[in-house]
Coordinates of C-alpha atoms in Angstrom, one line a residue:
G89 CA 141.6 141.0 -4.3
S90 CA 142.5 141.5 -8.0
L91 CA 146.0 140.5 -9.2
T92 CA 148.3 142.8 -11.1
K93 CA 149.3 142.0 -14.6
K94 CA 152.7 140.9 -13.4
Q95 CA 151.2 138.8 -10.6
K96 CA 148.9 137.1 -13.1
K97 CA 151.9 136.3 -15.3
N98 CA 153.9 134.9 -12.4
C99 CA 150.8 133.0 -11.3
K100 CA 150.5 131.4 -14.8
K101 CA 154.1 130.2 -14.6
S102 CA 153.5 128.8 -11.2
E103 CA 150.2 127.2 -12.4
K104 CA 152.1 125.4 -15.2
K105 CA 154.6 124.0 -12.8
V106 CA 151.9 123.0 -10.3
T107 CA 149.8 121.5 -13.1
A108 CA 152.8 119.5 -14.3
C109 CA 152.9 118.0 -10.8
G110 CA 149.2 117.0 -11.0
Y111 CA 147.7 120.0 -9.1
T112 CA 145.2 122.7 -10.1
C113 CA 145.6 126.4 -9.3
S114 CA 142.3 128.4 -8.7
E115 CA 141.1 131.9 -7.9
P116 CA 140.9 132.8 -4.2
A117 CA 137.4 132.5 -2.5
V118 CA 135.4 135.7 -2.1
D119 CA 132.8 136.0 0.7
G120 CA 129.5 137.7 -0.1
G121 CA 128.6 141.2 1.2
W122 CA 125.3 142.9 1.6
S123 CA 124.2 145.9 -0.5
D124 CA 122.4 148.8 1.2
F125 CA 118.7 148.3 1.9
G126 CA 116.4 149.8 -0.8
D127 CA 113.6 152.1 -0.2
W128 CA 110.6 151.1 1.9
S129 CA 107.6 149.8 0.0
E130 CA 104.2 151.4 0.4
C131 CA 102.3 150.5 3.6
S132 CA 99.9 147.6 3.1
A133 CA 97.1 149.5 4.8
S134 CA 96.2 153.2 5.0
C135 CA 95.1 152.9 8.7
G136 CA 94.6 150.4 11.4
G137 CA 98.1 148.9 11.1
G138 CA 99.9 147.6 8.0
I139 CA 103.4 146.4 7.0
K140 CA 106.1 148.0 4.9
T141 CA 109.2 146.2 3.7
R142 CA 112.6 146.9 2.1
F143 CA 115.2 144.6 0.6
R144 CA 119.0 144.2 0.2
T145 CA 121.0 141.8 -1.9
C146 CA 124.2 139.8 -1.3
T147 CA 126.0 141.5 -4.1
N148 CA 128.6 143.8 -2.4
P149 CA 130.4 141.6 -3.4
A150 CA 128.6 138.5 -4.5
P151 CA 130.2 135.3 -3.1
E152 CA 132.7 133.8 -5.5
N153 CA 135.0 130.8 -5.7
G154 CA 133.3 129.1 -2.8
G155 CA 133.1 132.2 -0.6
A156 CA 130.5 132.4 2.1
N157 CA 127.0 133.7 1.5
C158 CA 125.9 136.8 3.4
E159 CA 124.7 136.3 6.9
G160 CA 121.3 137.8 8.1
E161 CA 118.0 138.6 6.4
A162 CA 117.6 140.0 2.9
E163 CA 114.2 141.5 3.9
K164 CA 113.3 143.9 6.6
A165 CA 109.7 144.7 7.7
E166 CA 108.1 146.9 10.2
P167 CA 104.5 148.1 11.1
C168 CA 103.1 151.3 9.6
N169 CA 100.0 153.5 9.6
T170 CA 99.0 152.2 13.1
D171 CA 96.5 154.9 13.8
P172 CA 92.9 153.5 14.1
C173 CA 90.8 153.8 10.9
P174 CA 87.9 156.4 11.0
V175 CA 84.5 154.7 11.9
D176 CA 81.4 156.3 10.4
G177 CA 78.4 156.4 12.6
G178 CA 75.4 154.1 12.0
W179 CA 71.8 154.5 13.3
T180 CA 70.2 152.1 15.8
D181 CA 66.7 150.9 15.1
F182 CA 63.9 153.3 16.2
G183 CA 62.6 152.8 19.7
D184 CA 58.9 152.4 20.6
W185 CA 56.4 155.1 19.9
S186 CA 55.7 157.4 22.9
E187 CA 52.2 157.6 24.3
C188 CA 49.8 159.8 22.2
S189 CA 49.6 163.3 23.5
A190 CA 45.8 163.2 23.3
S191 CA 43.2 160.4 23.8
C192 CA 41.1 161.8 21.0
G193 CA 40.8 164.7 18.6
G194 CA 44.2 164.3 17.2
G195 CA 47.5 164.1 19.1
S196 CA 51.1 163.3 18.3
Q197 CA 53.6 160.7 19.3
S198 CA 57.3 160.3 18.6
R199 CA 60.1 157.8 18.7
S200 CA 63.9 158.2 18.4
R201 CA 67.1 156.4 17.5
T202 CA 70.7 157.0 18.3
C203 CA 73.9 157.2 16.3
A204 CA 75.5 154.3 18.1
N205 CA 75.5 151.4 15.7
P206 CA 78.4 152.0 15.6
A207 CA 79.1 155.4 17.2
P208 CA 81.4 157.6 15.0
A209 CA 85.0 157.3 16.1
H210 CA 88.5 158.5 15.1
G211 CA 87.2 161.3 12.8
G212 CA 84.4 159.2 11.2
N213 CA 81.3 160.9 9.9
D214 CA 78.2 161.4 12.0
C215 CA 74.9 159.7 11.0
E216 CA 72.9 161.4 8.3
G217 CA 69.2 162.0 8.8
E218 CA 67.0 162.7 11.8
A219 CA 67.3 161.2 15.2
G220 CA 63.6 161.4 15.8
E221 CA 60.3 161.2 13.9
S222 CA 56.7 161.9 14.8
R223 CA 53.2 161.1 13.6
E224 CA 49.6 161.9 14.3
C225 CA 47.6 159.6 16.5
N226 CA 44.1 159.2 18.0
T227 CA 42.6 161.3 15.3
D228 CA 39.0 160.2 16.0
L229 CA 36.8 163.0 17.1
C230 CA 36.5 163.4 20.9
P231 CA 33.0 162.7 22.3
P232 CA 31.3 166.0 23.2
R233 CA 31.5 167.2 26.8
L234 CA 28.6 168.2 28.8
P235 CA 28.6 171.9 29.8
S236 CA 30.7 172.8 32.8
W237 CA 28.9 174.6 35.7
P238 CA 28.6 177.5 35.9
E239 CA 30.8 178.9 33.0
D240 CA 29.0 177.1 30.2
F241 CA 25.5 178.0 31.2
K242 CA 23.7 181.3 30.9
W243 CA 20.3 182.9 31.7
S244 CA 18.7 185.2 29.2
S245 CA 15.6 187.3 29.5
A246 CA 16.0 188.7 25.9
G247 CA 15.8 185.7 23.7
V248 CA 18.4 183.1 22.6
P249 CA 21.9 184.7 22.8
D250 CA 24.4 184.1 20.1
G251 CA 26.6 181.0 20.5
Y252 CA 24.1 179.2 22.8
T253 CA 21.5 176.5 22.6
C254 CA 18.6 177.1 24.9
M255 CA 15.6 175.7 26.8
R256 CA 12.7 178.0 26.9
V257 CA 11.4 178.9 30.4
L258 CA 7.7 179.8 30.1
E259 CA 4.6 180.1 32.2
F260 CA 1.4 180.7 30.2
A261 CA -0.4 182.1 33.2
E262 CA 2.0 185.1 33.3
P263 CA 0.6 188.3 31.9
E264 CA 2.0 189.2 28.5
S265 CA 3.4 192.4 30.0
H266 CA 5.8 190.3 32.1
T267 CA 7.5 189.1 28.9
W268 CA 8.2 185.6 30.0
T269 CA 8.1 184.5 26.4
D270 CA 11.6 185.8 25.9
N271 CA 13.2 183.9 28.8
F272 CA 15.7 181.1 28.2
F273 CA 18.2 179.0 30.1
C274 CA 21.1 178.2 27.8
W275 CA 24.4 176.3 27.3
K276 CA 27.2 177.0 24.9
N277 CA 27.1 175.6 21.4
G278 CA 29.3 172.7 20.6
M279 CA 28.7 171.0 24.0
A280 CA 26.8 167.8 24.5
D281 CA 23.1 168.4 25.1
P282 CA 22.6 168.2 28.9
G283 CA 19.1 167.0 28.4
L284 CA 17.3 170.0 30.1
R285 CA 13.6 170.0 29.7
W286 CA 11.0 172.5 31.0
S287 CA 7.6 171.4 32.3
M288 CA 4.7 173.7 33.3
A289 CA 2.6 170.6 34.4
G290 CA 4.6 168.9 37.1
K291 CA 7.5 166.5 37.1
I292 CA 8.3 164.5 33.9
A293 CA 8.0 160.8 34.6
G294 CA 11.4 159.0 34.7
Q295 CA 13.4 162.1 35.1
K296 CA 14.9 164.0 38.1
C297 CA 13.2 167.3 38.4
V298 CA 13.7 170.5 40.5
N299 CA 10.7 172.8 41.3
I300 CA 11.2 176.3 39.9
H301 CA 9.0 178.5 42.0
E302 CA 8.5 182.0 43.4
A303 CA 6.1 182.0 46.3
A304 CA 5.3 185.6 45.9
D305 CA 4.3 185.1 42.2
P306 CA 0.6 184.1 42.0
H307 CA 0.8 182.8 38.5
T308 CA 0.9 179.0 39.1
W309 CA 4.6 178.6 39.5
E310 CA 4.2 175.8 42.0
D311 CA 4.0 173.2 39.2
N312 CA 6.9 174.4 37.0
Y313 CA 10.0 172.1 36.9
I314 CA 13.3 171.9 35.2
C315 CA 14.0 168.2 34.5
L316 CA 17.0 166.1 33.5
P317 CA 17.6 162.4 32.6
A318 CA 17.6 160.2 35.6
D319 CA 21.3 159.4 35.2
S320 CA 22.4 163.0 34.6
P321 CA 25.5 164.1 36.6
Y322 CA 23.7 167.4 37.4
N323 CA 22.0 167.9 40.7
F324 CA 20.5 171.4 40.6
K325 CA 19.1 173.2 43.6
W326 CA 16.7 176.1 43.4
N327 CA 16.4 179.0 45.9
S328 CA 14.0 182.0 45.6
A329 CA 15.7 183.9 48.3
G330 CA 19.2 184.5 47.0
P331 CA 22.3 182.3 46.2
L332 CA 23.0 179.3 48.3
E333 CA 26.1 179.3 50.3
G334 CA 28.9 177.0 49.1
L335 CA 27.4 176.6 45.6
E336 CA 27.8 178.3 42.3
C337 CA 24.6 180.0 41.4
I338 CA 23.1 181.7 38.3
Q339 CA 20.4 184.3 38.7
W340 CA 17.1 183.9 36.9
L341 CA 15.9 187.5 36.5
E342 CA 12.9 188.9 34.7
T343 CA 12.9 192.7 35.3
A344 CA 9.5 193.1 33.8
D345 CA 7.9 190.8 36.3
P346 CA 7.1 192.8 39.5
D347 CA 6.6 189.7 41.6
T348 CA 10.0 189.5 43.2
W349 CA 11.9 187.7 40.4
A350 CA 15.1 189.5 41.5
D351 CA 16.4 187.0 44.0
N352 CA 15.9 183.7 42.3
Y353 CA 18.8 181.4 41.7
L354 CA 19.6 178.0 40.2
C355 CA 22.6 176.5 42.0
H356 CA 25.0 173.6 41.7
E357 CA 28.5 172.7 42.9
K358 CA 31.2 173.8 40.5
M359 CA 31.7 171.0 38.0
E360 CA 33.7 170.3 34.9
G361 CA 31.4 168.8 32.3
P362 CA 32.3 165.1 31.8
A363 CA 32.7 163.5 28.3
Q364 CA 29.4 162.2 27.0
T365 CA 30.3 158.7 25.7
K366 CA 26.8 157.3 25.3
P367 CA 25.7 157.4 21.7
L368 CA 23.1 160.0 20.6
P369 CA 19.8 158.7 19.3
S370 CA 19.8 157.7 15.6
W371 CA 17.5 159.2 13.1
P372 CA 14.8 158.2 12.5
G373 CA 14.8 154.9 14.3
D374 CA 15.2 156.3 17.8
F375 CA 12.6 159.1 17.4
K376 CA 8.9 159.0 17.6
W377 CA 5.9 161.4 17.2
S378 CA 2.9 161.2 19.4
S379 CA -0.4 163.0 19.2
A380 CA -1.9 161.1 22.1
G381 CA 0.3 162.1 25.0

């Protein structure tokens, strides 16, 4: 501790006497003492775990005259901001495209991705943008379909009806009063041509033909045929005595003809028209005119 003025004076006298005897008189040793710790430093990280520190000094009092230094650590550290850091979401790569919704005529397909690369966590932001995308596919025009039976076919005894393409059904031997010049067998526009051909002179070579007859009509109906390409999917049946059981039938009616044309039917199994994938003939290379049969 500190000496009083009187003690210092007495010490001086004693020091002179000791010095005279060959000795030295010194101040007493003072051991060091720690100051209080200072404030904590800022954390070394804002999240995910950091370190903060604070310090103290060996100055309360500082060691003197050979006194002992302070024992212990001058620095203290501890973890801080240990909550996990926010993780913003990231998109994965897009997956494969789905199958097209249509095989022709224009469809759509889609693909998707997920917000999992990484997934958002600890308050992080979701991914920005769309999780899916789509595009058009198979935009080539579909091949035309053959007409379905019976809904795409129609008989007309009053000319060509609107919205239809027709094959004329004619027998020159019929009297004009029977008005057979206005009779047509038709299919809807926009369908593939079923290849129907009318013959008043027997079967057409190389085609499959069905005799269209009415036994009660004397005007040479025995050699009238409706013909189709040999590979046609249609297999018509004719009956001059009403519809055939188990088949879908379309009536061929000419009210001006008195010779029992009220019970004549062209029949076929119900059928959805298949796609016509074979190419149509090219103009002019695949066409030909003949004046010699």
